[in-house]
Each structure stands twice: as structure tokens, then as C-alpha cells.
mmCIF file of N, CA and C in Angstrom:
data_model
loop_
_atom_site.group_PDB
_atom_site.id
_atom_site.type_symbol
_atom_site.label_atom_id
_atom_site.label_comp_id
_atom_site.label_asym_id
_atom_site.label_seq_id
_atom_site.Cartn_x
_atom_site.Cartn_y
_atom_site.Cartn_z
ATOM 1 N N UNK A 1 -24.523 -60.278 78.438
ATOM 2 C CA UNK A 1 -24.323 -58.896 78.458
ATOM 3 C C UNK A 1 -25.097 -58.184 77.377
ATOM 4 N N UNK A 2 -26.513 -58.251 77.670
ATOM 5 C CA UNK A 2 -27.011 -57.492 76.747
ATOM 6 C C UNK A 2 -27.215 -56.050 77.369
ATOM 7 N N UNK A 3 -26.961 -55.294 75.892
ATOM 8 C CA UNK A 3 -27.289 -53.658 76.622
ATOM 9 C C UNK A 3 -29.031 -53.658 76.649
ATOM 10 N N UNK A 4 -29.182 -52.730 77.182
ATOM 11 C CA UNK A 4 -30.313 -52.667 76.958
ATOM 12 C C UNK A 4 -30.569 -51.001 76.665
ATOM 13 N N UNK A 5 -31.348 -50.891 75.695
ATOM 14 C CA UNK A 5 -31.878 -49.699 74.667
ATOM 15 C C UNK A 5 -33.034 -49.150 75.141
ATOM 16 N N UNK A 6 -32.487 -47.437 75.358
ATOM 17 C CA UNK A 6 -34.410 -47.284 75.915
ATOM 18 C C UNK A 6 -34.892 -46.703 74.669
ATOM 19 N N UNK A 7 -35.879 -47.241 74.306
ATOM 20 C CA UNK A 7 -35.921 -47.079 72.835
ATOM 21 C C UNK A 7 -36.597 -45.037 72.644
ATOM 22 N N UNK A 8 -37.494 -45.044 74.014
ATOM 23 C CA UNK A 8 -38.139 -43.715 73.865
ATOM 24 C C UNK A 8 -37.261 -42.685 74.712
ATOM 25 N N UNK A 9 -36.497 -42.731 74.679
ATOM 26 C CA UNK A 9 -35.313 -41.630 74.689
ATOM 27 C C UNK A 9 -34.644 -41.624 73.327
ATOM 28 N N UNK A 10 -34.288 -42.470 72.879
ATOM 29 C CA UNK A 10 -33.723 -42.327 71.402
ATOM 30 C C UNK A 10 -34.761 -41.726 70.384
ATOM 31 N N UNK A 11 -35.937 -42.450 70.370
ATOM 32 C CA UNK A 11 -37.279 -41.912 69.406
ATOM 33 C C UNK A 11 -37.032 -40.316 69.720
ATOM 34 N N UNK A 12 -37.033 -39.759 70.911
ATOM 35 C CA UNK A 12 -37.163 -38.352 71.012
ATOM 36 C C UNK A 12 -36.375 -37.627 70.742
ATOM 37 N N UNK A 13 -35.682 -37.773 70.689
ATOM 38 C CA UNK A 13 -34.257 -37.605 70.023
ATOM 39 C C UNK A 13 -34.260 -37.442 68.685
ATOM 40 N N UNK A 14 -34.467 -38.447 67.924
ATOM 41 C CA UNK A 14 -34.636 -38.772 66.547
ATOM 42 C C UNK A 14 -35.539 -37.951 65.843
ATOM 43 N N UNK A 15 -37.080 -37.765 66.513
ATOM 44 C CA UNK A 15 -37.985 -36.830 66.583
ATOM 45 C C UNK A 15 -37.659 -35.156 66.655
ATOM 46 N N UNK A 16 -37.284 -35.455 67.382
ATOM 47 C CA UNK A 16 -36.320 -33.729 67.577
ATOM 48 C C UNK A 16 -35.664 -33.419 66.598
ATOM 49 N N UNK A 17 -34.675 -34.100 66.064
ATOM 50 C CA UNK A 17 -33.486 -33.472 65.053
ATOM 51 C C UNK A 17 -34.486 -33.316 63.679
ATOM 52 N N UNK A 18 -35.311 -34.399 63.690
ATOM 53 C CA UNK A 18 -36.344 -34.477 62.441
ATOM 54 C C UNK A 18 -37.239 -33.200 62.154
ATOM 55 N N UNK A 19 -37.692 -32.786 63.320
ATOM 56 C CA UNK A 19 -38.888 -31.464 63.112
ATOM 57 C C UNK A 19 -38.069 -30.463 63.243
ATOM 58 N N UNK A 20 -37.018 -30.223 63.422
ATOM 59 C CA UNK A 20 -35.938 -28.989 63.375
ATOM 60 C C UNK A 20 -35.205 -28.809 62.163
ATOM 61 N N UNK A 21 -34.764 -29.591 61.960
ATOM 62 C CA UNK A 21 -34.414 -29.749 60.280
ATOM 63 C C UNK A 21 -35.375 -29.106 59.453
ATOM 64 N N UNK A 22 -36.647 -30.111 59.630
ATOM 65 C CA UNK A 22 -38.018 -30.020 58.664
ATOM 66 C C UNK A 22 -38.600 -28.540 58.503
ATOM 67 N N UNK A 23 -38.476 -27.569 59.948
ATOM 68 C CA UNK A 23 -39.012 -26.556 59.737
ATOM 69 C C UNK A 23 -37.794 -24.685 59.604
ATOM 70 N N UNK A 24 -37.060 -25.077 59.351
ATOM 71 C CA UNK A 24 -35.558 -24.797 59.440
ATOM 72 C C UNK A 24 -35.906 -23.653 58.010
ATOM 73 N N UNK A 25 -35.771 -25.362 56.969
ATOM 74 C CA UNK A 25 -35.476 -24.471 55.740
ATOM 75 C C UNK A 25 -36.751 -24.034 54.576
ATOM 76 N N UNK A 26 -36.550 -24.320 53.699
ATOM 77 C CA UNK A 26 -37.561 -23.879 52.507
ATOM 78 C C UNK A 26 -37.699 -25.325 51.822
ATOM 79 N N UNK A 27 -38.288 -25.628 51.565
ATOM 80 C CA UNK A 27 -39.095 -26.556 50.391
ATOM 81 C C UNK A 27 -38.467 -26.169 48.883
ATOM 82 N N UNK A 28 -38.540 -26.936 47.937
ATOM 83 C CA UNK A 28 -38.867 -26.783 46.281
ATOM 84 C C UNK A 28 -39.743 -25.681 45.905
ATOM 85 N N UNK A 29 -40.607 -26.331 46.243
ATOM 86 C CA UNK A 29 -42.198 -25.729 45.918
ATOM 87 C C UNK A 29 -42.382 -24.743 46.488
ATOM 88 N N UNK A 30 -41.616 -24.109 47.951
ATOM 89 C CA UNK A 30 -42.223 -22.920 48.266
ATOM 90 C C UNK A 30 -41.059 -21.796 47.502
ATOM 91 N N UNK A 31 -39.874 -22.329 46.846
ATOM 92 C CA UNK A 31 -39.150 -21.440 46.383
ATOM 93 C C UNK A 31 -39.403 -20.812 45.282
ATOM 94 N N UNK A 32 -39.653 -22.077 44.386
ATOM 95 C CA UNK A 32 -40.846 -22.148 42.781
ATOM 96 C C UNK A 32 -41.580 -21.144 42.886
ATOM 97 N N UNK A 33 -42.694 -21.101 44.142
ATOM 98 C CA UNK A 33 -43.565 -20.365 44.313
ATOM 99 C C UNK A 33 -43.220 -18.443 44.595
ATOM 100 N N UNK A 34 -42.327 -18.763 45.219
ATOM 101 C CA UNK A 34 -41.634 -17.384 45.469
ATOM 102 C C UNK A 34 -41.273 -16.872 44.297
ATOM 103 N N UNK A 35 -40.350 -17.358 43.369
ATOM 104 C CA UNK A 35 -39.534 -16.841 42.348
ATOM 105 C C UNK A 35 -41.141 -16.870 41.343
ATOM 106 N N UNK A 36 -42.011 -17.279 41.130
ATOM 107 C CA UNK A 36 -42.887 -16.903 40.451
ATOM 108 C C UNK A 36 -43.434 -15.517 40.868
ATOM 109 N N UNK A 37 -43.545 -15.419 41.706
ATOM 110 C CA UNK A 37 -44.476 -14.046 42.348
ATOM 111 C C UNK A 37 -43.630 -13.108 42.159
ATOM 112 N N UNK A 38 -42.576 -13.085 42.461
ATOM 113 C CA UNK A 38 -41.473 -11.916 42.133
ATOM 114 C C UNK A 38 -41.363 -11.685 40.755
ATOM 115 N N UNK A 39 -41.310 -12.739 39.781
ATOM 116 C CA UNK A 39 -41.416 -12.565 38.094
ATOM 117 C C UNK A 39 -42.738 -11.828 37.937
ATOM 118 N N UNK A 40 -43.746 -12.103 38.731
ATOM 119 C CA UNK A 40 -45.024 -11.601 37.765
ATOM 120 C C UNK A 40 -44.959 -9.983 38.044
ATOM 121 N N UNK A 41 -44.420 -9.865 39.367
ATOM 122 C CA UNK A 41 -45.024 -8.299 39.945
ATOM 123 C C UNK A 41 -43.270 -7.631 38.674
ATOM 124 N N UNK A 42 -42.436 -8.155 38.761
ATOM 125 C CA UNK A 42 -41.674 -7.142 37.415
ATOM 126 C C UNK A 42 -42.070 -7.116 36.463
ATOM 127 N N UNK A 43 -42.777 -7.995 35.955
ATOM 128 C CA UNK A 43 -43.209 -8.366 34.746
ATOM 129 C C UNK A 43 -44.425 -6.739 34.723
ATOM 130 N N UNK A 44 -45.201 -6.721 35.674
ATOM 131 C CA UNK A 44 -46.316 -5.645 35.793
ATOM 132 C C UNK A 44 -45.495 -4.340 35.892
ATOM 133 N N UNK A 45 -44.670 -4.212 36.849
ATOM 134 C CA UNK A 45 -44.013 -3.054 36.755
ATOM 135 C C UNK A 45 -43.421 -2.653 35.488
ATOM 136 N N UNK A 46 -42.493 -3.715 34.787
ATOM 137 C CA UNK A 46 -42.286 -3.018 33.545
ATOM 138 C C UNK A 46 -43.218 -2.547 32.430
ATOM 139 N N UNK A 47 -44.132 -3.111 32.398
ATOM 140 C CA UNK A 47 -45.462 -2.992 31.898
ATOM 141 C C UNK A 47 -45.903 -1.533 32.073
ATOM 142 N N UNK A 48 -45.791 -1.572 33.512
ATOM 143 C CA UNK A 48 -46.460 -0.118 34.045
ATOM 144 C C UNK A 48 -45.520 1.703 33.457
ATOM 145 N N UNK A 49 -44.059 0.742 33.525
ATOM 146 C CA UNK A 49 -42.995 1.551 32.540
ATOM 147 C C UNK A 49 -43.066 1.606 31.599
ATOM 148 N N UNK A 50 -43.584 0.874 30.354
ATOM 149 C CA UNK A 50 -43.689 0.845 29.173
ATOM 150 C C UNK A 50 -44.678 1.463 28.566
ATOM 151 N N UNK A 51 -45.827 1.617 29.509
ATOM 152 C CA UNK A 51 -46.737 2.156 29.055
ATOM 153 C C UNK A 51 -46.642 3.732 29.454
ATOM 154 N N UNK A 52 -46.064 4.179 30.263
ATOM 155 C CA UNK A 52 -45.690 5.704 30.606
ATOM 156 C C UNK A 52 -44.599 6.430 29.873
ATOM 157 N N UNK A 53 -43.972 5.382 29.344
ATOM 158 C CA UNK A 53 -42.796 5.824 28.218
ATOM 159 C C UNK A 53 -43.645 6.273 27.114
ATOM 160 N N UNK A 54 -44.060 5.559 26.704
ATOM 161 C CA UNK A 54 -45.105 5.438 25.443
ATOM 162 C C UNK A 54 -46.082 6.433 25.341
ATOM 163 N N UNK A 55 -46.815 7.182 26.383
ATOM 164 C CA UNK A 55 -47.871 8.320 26.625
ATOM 165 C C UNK A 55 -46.821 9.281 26.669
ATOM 166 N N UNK A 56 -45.585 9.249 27.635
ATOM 167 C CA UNK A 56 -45.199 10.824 27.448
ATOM 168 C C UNK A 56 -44.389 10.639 26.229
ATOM 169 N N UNK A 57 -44.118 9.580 25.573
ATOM 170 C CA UNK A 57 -43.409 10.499 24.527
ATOM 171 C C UNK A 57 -44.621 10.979 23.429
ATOM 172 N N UNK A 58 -45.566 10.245 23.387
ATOM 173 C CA UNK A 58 -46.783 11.002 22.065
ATOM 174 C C UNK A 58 -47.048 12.308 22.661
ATOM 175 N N UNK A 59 -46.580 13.177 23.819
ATOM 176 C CA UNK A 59 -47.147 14.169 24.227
ATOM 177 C C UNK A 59 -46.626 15.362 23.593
ATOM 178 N N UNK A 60 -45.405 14.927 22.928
ATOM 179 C CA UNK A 60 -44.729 16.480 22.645
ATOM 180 C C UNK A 60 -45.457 16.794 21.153
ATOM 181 N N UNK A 61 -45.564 16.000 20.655
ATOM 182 C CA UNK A 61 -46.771 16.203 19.254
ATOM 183 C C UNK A 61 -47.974 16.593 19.563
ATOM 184 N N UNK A 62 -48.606 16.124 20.616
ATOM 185 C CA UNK A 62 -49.932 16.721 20.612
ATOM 186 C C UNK A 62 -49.853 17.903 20.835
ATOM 187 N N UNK A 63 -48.979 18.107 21.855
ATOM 188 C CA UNK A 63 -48.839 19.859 22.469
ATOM 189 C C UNK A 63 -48.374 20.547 21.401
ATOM 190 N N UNK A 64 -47.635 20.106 20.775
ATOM 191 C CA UNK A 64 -47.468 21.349 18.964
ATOM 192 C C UNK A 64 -48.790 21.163 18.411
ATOM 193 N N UNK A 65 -49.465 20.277 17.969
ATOM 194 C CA UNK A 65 -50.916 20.381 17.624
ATOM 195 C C UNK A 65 -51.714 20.974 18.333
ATOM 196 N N UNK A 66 -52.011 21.255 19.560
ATOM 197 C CA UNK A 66 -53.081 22.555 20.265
ATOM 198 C C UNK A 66 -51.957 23.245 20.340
ATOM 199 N N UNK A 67 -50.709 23.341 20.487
ATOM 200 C CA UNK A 67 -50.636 25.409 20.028
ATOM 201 C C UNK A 67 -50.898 25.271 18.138
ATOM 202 N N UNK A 68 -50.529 25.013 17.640
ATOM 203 C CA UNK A 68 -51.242 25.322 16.169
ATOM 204 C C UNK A 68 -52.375 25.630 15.998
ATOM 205 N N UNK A 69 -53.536 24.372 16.606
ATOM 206 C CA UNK A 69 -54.786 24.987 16.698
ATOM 207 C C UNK A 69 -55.308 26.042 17.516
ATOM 208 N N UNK A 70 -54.925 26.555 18.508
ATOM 209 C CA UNK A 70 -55.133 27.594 19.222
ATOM 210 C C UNK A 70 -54.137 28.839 18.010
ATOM 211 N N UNK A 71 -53.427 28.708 17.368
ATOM 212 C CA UNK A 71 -52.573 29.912 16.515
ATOM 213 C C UNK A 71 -54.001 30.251 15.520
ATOM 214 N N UNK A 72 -54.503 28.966 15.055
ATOM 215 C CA UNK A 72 -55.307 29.344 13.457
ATOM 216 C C UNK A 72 -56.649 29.977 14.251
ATOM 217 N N UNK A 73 -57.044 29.343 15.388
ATOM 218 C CA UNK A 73 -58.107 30.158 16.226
ATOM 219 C C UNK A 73 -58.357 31.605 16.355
ATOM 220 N N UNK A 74 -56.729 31.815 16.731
ATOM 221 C CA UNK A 74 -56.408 33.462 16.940
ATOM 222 C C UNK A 74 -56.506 33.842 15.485
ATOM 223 N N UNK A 75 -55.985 33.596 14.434
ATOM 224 C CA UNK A 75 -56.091 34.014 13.218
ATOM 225 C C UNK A 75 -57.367 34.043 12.865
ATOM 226 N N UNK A 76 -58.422 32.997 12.467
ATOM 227 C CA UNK A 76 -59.843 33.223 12.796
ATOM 228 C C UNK A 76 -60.400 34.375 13.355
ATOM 229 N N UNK A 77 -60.315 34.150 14.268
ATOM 230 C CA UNK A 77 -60.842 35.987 14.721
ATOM 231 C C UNK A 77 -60.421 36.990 14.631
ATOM 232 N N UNK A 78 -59.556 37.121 14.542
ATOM 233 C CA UNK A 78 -58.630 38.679 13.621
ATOM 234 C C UNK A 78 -59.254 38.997 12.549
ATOM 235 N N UNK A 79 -58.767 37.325 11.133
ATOM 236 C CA UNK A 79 -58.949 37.704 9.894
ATOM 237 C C UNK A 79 -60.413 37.326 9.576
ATOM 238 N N UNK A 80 -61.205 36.696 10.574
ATOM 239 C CA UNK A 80 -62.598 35.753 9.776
ATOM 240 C C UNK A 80 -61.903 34.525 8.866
ATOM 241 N N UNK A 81 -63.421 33.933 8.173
ATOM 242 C CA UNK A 81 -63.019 33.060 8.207
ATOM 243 C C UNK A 81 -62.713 33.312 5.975
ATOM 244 N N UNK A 82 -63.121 34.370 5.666
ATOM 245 C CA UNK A 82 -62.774 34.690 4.441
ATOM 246 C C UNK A 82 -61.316 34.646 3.715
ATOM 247 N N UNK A 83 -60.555 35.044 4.458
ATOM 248 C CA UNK A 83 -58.665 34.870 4.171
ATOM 249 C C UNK A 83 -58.436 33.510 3.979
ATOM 250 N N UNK A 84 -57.672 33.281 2.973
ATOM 251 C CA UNK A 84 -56.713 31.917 2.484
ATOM 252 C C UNK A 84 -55.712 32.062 4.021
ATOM 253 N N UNK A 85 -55.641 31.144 4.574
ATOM 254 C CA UNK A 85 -54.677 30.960 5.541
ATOM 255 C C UNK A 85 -54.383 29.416 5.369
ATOM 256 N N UNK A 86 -53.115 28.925 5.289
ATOM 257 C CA UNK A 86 -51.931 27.931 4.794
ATOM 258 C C UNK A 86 -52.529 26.950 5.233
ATOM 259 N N UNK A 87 -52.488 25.826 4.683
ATOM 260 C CA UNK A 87 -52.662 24.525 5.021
ATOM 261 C C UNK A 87 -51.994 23.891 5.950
ATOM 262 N N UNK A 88 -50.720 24.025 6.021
ATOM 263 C CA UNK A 88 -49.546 23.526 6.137
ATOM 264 C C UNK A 88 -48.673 24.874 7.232
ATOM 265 N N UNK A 89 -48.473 24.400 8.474
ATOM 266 C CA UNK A 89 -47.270 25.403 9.208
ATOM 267 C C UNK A 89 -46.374 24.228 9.777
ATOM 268 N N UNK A 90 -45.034 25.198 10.067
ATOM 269 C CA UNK A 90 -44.301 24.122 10.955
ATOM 270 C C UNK A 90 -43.934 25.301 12.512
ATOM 271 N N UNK A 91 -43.949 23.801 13.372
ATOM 272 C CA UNK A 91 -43.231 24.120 14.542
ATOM 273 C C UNK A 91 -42.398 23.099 15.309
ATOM 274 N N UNK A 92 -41.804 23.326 16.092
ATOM 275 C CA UNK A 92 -41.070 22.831 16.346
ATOM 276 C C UNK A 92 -40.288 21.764 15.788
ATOM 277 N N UNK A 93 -40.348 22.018 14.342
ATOM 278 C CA UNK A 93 -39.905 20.876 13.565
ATOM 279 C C UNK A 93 -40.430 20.330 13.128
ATOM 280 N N UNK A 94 -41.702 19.996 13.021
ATOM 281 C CA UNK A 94 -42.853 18.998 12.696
ATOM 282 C C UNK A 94 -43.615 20.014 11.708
ATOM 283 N N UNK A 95 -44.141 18.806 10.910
ATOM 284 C CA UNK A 95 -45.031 19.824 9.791
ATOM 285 C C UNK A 95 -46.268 19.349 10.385
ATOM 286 N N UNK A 96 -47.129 21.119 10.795
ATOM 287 C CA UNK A 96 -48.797 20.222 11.078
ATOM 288 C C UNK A 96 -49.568 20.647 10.373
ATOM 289 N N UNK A 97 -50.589 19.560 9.761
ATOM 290 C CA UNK A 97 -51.555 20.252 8.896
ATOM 291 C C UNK A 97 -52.805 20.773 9.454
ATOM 292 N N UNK A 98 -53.673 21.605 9.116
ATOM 293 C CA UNK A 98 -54.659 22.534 9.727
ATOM 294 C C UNK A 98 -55.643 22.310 8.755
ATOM 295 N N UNK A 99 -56.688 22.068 9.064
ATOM 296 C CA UNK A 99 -57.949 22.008 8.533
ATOM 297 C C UNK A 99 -58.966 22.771 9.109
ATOM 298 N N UNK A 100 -59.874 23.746 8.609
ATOM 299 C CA UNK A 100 -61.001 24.366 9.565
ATOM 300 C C UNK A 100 -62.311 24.007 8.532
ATOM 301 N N UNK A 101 -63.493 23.720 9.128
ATOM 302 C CA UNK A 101 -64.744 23.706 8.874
ATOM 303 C C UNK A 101 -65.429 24.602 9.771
ATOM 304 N N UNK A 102 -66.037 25.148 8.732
ATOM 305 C CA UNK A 102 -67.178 26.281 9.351
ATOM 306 C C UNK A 102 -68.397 26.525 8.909
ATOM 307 N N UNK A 103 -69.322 26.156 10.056
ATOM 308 C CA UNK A 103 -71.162 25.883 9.622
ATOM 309 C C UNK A 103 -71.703 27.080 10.460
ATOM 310 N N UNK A 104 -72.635 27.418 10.151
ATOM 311 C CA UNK A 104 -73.590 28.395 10.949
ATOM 312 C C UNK A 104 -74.037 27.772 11.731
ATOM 313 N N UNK A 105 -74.212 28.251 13.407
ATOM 314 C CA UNK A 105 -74.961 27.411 14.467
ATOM 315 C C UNK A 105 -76.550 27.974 14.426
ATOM 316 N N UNK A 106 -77.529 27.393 15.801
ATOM 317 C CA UNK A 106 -78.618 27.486 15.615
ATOM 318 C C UNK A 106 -78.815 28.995 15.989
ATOM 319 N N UNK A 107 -77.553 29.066 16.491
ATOM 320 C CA UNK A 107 -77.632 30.848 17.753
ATOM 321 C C UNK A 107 -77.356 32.039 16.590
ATOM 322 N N UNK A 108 -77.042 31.603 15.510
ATOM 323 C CA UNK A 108 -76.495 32.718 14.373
ATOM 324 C C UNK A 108 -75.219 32.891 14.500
ATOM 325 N N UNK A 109 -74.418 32.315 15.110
ATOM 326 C CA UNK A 109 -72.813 32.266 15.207
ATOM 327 C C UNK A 109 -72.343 31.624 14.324
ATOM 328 N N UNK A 110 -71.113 31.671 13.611
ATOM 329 C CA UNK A 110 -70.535 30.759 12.822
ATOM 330 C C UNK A 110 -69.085 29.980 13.277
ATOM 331 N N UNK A 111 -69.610 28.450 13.692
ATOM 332 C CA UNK A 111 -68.787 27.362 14.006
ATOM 333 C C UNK A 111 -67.842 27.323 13.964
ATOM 334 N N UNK A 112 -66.671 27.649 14.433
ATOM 335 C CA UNK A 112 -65.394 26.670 13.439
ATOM 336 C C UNK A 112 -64.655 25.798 13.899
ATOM 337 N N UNK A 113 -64.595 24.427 13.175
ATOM 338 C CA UNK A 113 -63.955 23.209 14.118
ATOM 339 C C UNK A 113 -62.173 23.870 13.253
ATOM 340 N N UNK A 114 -61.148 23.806 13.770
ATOM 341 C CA UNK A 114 -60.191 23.563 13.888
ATOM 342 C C UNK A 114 -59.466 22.313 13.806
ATOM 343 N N UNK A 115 -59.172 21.049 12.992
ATOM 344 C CA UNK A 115 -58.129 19.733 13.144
ATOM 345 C C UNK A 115 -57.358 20.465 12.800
ATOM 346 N N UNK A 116 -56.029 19.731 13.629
ATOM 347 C CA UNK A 116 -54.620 20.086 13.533
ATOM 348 C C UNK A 116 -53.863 18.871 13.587
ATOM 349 N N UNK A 117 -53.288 18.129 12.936
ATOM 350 C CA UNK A 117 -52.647 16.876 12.774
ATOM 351 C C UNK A 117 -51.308 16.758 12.489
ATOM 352 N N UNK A 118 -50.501 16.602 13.548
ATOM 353 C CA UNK A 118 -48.945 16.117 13.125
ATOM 354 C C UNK A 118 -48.812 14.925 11.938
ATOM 355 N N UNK A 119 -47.622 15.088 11.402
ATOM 356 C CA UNK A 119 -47.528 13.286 10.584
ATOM 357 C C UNK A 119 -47.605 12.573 10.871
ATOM 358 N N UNK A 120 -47.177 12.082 12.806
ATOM 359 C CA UNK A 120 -47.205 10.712 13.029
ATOM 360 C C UNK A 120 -48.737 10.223 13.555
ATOM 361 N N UNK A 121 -49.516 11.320 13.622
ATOM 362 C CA UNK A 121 -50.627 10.911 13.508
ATOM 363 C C UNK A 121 -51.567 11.539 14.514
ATOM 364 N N UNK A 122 -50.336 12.215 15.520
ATOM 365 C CA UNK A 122 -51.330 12.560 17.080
ATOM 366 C C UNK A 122 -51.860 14.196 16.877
ATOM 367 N N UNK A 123 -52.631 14.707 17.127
ATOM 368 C CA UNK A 123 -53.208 15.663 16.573
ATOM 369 C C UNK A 123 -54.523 16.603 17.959
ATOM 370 N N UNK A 124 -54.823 17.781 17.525
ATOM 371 C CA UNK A 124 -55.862 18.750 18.195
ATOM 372 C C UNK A 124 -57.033 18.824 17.442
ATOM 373 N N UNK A 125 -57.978 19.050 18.710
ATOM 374 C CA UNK A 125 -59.181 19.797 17.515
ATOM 375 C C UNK A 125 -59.258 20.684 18.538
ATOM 376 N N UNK A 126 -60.158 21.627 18.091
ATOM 377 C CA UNK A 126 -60.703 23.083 18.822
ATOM 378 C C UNK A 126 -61.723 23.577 18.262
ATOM 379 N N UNK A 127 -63.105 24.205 19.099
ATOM 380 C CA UNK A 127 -64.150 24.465 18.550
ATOM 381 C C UNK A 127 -64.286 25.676 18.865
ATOM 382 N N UNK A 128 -64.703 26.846 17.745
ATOM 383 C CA UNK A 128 -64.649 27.916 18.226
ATOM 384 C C UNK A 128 -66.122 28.591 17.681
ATOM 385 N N UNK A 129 -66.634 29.807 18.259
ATOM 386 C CA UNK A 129 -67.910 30.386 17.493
ATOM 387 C C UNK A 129 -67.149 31.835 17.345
ATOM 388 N N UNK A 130 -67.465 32.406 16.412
ATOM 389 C CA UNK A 130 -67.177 33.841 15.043
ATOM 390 C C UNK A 130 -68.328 34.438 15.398
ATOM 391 N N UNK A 131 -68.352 35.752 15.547
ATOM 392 C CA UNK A 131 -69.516 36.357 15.391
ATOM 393 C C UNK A 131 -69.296 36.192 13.450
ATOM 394 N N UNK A 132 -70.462 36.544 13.341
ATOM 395 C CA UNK A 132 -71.427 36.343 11.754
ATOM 396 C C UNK A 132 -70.618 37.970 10.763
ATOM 397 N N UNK A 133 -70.272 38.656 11.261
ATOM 398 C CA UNK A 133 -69.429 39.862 10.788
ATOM 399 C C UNK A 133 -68.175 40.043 10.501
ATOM 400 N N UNK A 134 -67.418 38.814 11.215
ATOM 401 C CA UNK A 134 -65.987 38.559 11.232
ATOM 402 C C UNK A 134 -65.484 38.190 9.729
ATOM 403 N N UNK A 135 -66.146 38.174 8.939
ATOM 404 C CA UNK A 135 -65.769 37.363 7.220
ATOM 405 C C UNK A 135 -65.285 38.591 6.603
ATOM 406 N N UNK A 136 -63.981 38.781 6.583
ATOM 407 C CA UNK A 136 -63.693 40.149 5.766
ATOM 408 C C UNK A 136 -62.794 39.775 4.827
#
């Protein structure tokens, strides 16, 4: 009484449950691979946050530094460039310092660069031309 086994009905069988299984789930390596790619792209995004934090906050200093330099501009042409006008103003809380240099150009105008520098360092310039009569 031997049974007898058909062996290629069982193989197919065996075969079957094998490649269904096999293509079913995920691998090691393709999970590894996943959880890497997802780390790098946050990794960039925060990056991309850190660096936009960082620009708008230096912005509120610069913008008090060009209105300062646009203030000593307007003063410039009112008073020329002959008047003692302050080294030192504050706005918005911040002390900015003001520096002007003034050269004669080739046109007969007289130059004036404007620096305007907050303390923490972020700062304006502005270039302006005087008519040659404005020195009172």
C-alpha cells in the first residue's frame, strides 16, 4: 500500500504560497531605504526653515537702518552738508550709528555716501548727489 505522491501538484503548490508571500511584503533593506529618504528630505526642509527664520528675523534691523539713512538724506538736503548732525539716533529701540562721507563728483555735484549701522551689525548705505550750494 504505497501512496503514491504527485510530486508536481504539490511543487505548485509550494511554489505558489512561496511567490505570494515573497511579493506580499517589504524587505529590510527596502524599509532602511525608505526611512532614509524620508530623514533626508526633513532634514532639508528644516534646513529650508532655519534658514528663513534667520533672514526674516535680521530684517527688522536693516529696515530701521534705511529709514535712518533715508532720515540723514532728507536732512542733507535741507541743511547741506555744513551742520553738525548727531552721530548717534535711536529708533525703534535700537541705537543706529550714521556716518556720511562727502567727495565732489566729476559732474560738480557733491557725493554723499550715507552708512547707517545697527549694533548687531546689519546696516544701510545710501548714495546721494547735493547740488554744490547746499553747504550752509
Amino acid at each position: 500500500m504505497h501512496r503514491r505522491i504527485n510530486w508536481r501538484v504539490n511543487w505548485r503548490r509550494t511554489a505558489r504560497r512561496h511567490t505570494a508571500a515573497s511579493s506580499a511584503g517589504l524587505t529590510l533593506v527596502e524599509l532602511a531605504v525608505a526611512v532614509l529618504v524620508l530623514s533626508v528630505a526633513s532634514l532639508a526642509a528644516l534646513r529650508a526653515a532655519d534658514q528663513s527664520r534667520i533672514a526674516a528675523g535680521g530684517e527688522a534691523p536693516r529696515l530701521l537702518a534705511r529709514i535712518a539713512a533715508r532720515n540723514r538724506a532728507e536732512e542733507l538736503q535741507l541743511y547741506g552738508t555744513a551742520r553738525s548732525l548727531p552721530g548717534q539716533v535711536t529708533q525703534g529701540g535700537r541705537t543706529i550709528t550714521l556716518e556720511t562721507a562727502a567727495k565732489p563728483s566729476a559732474g560738480g555735484l557733491l557725493q554723499a555716501t550715507v552708512t547707517a549701522r545697527v549694533g548687531s551689525g546689519e546696516g544701510a548705505q545710501l548714495v546721494l548727489y547735493l547740488a554744490p550750494g547746499r553747504a550752509r
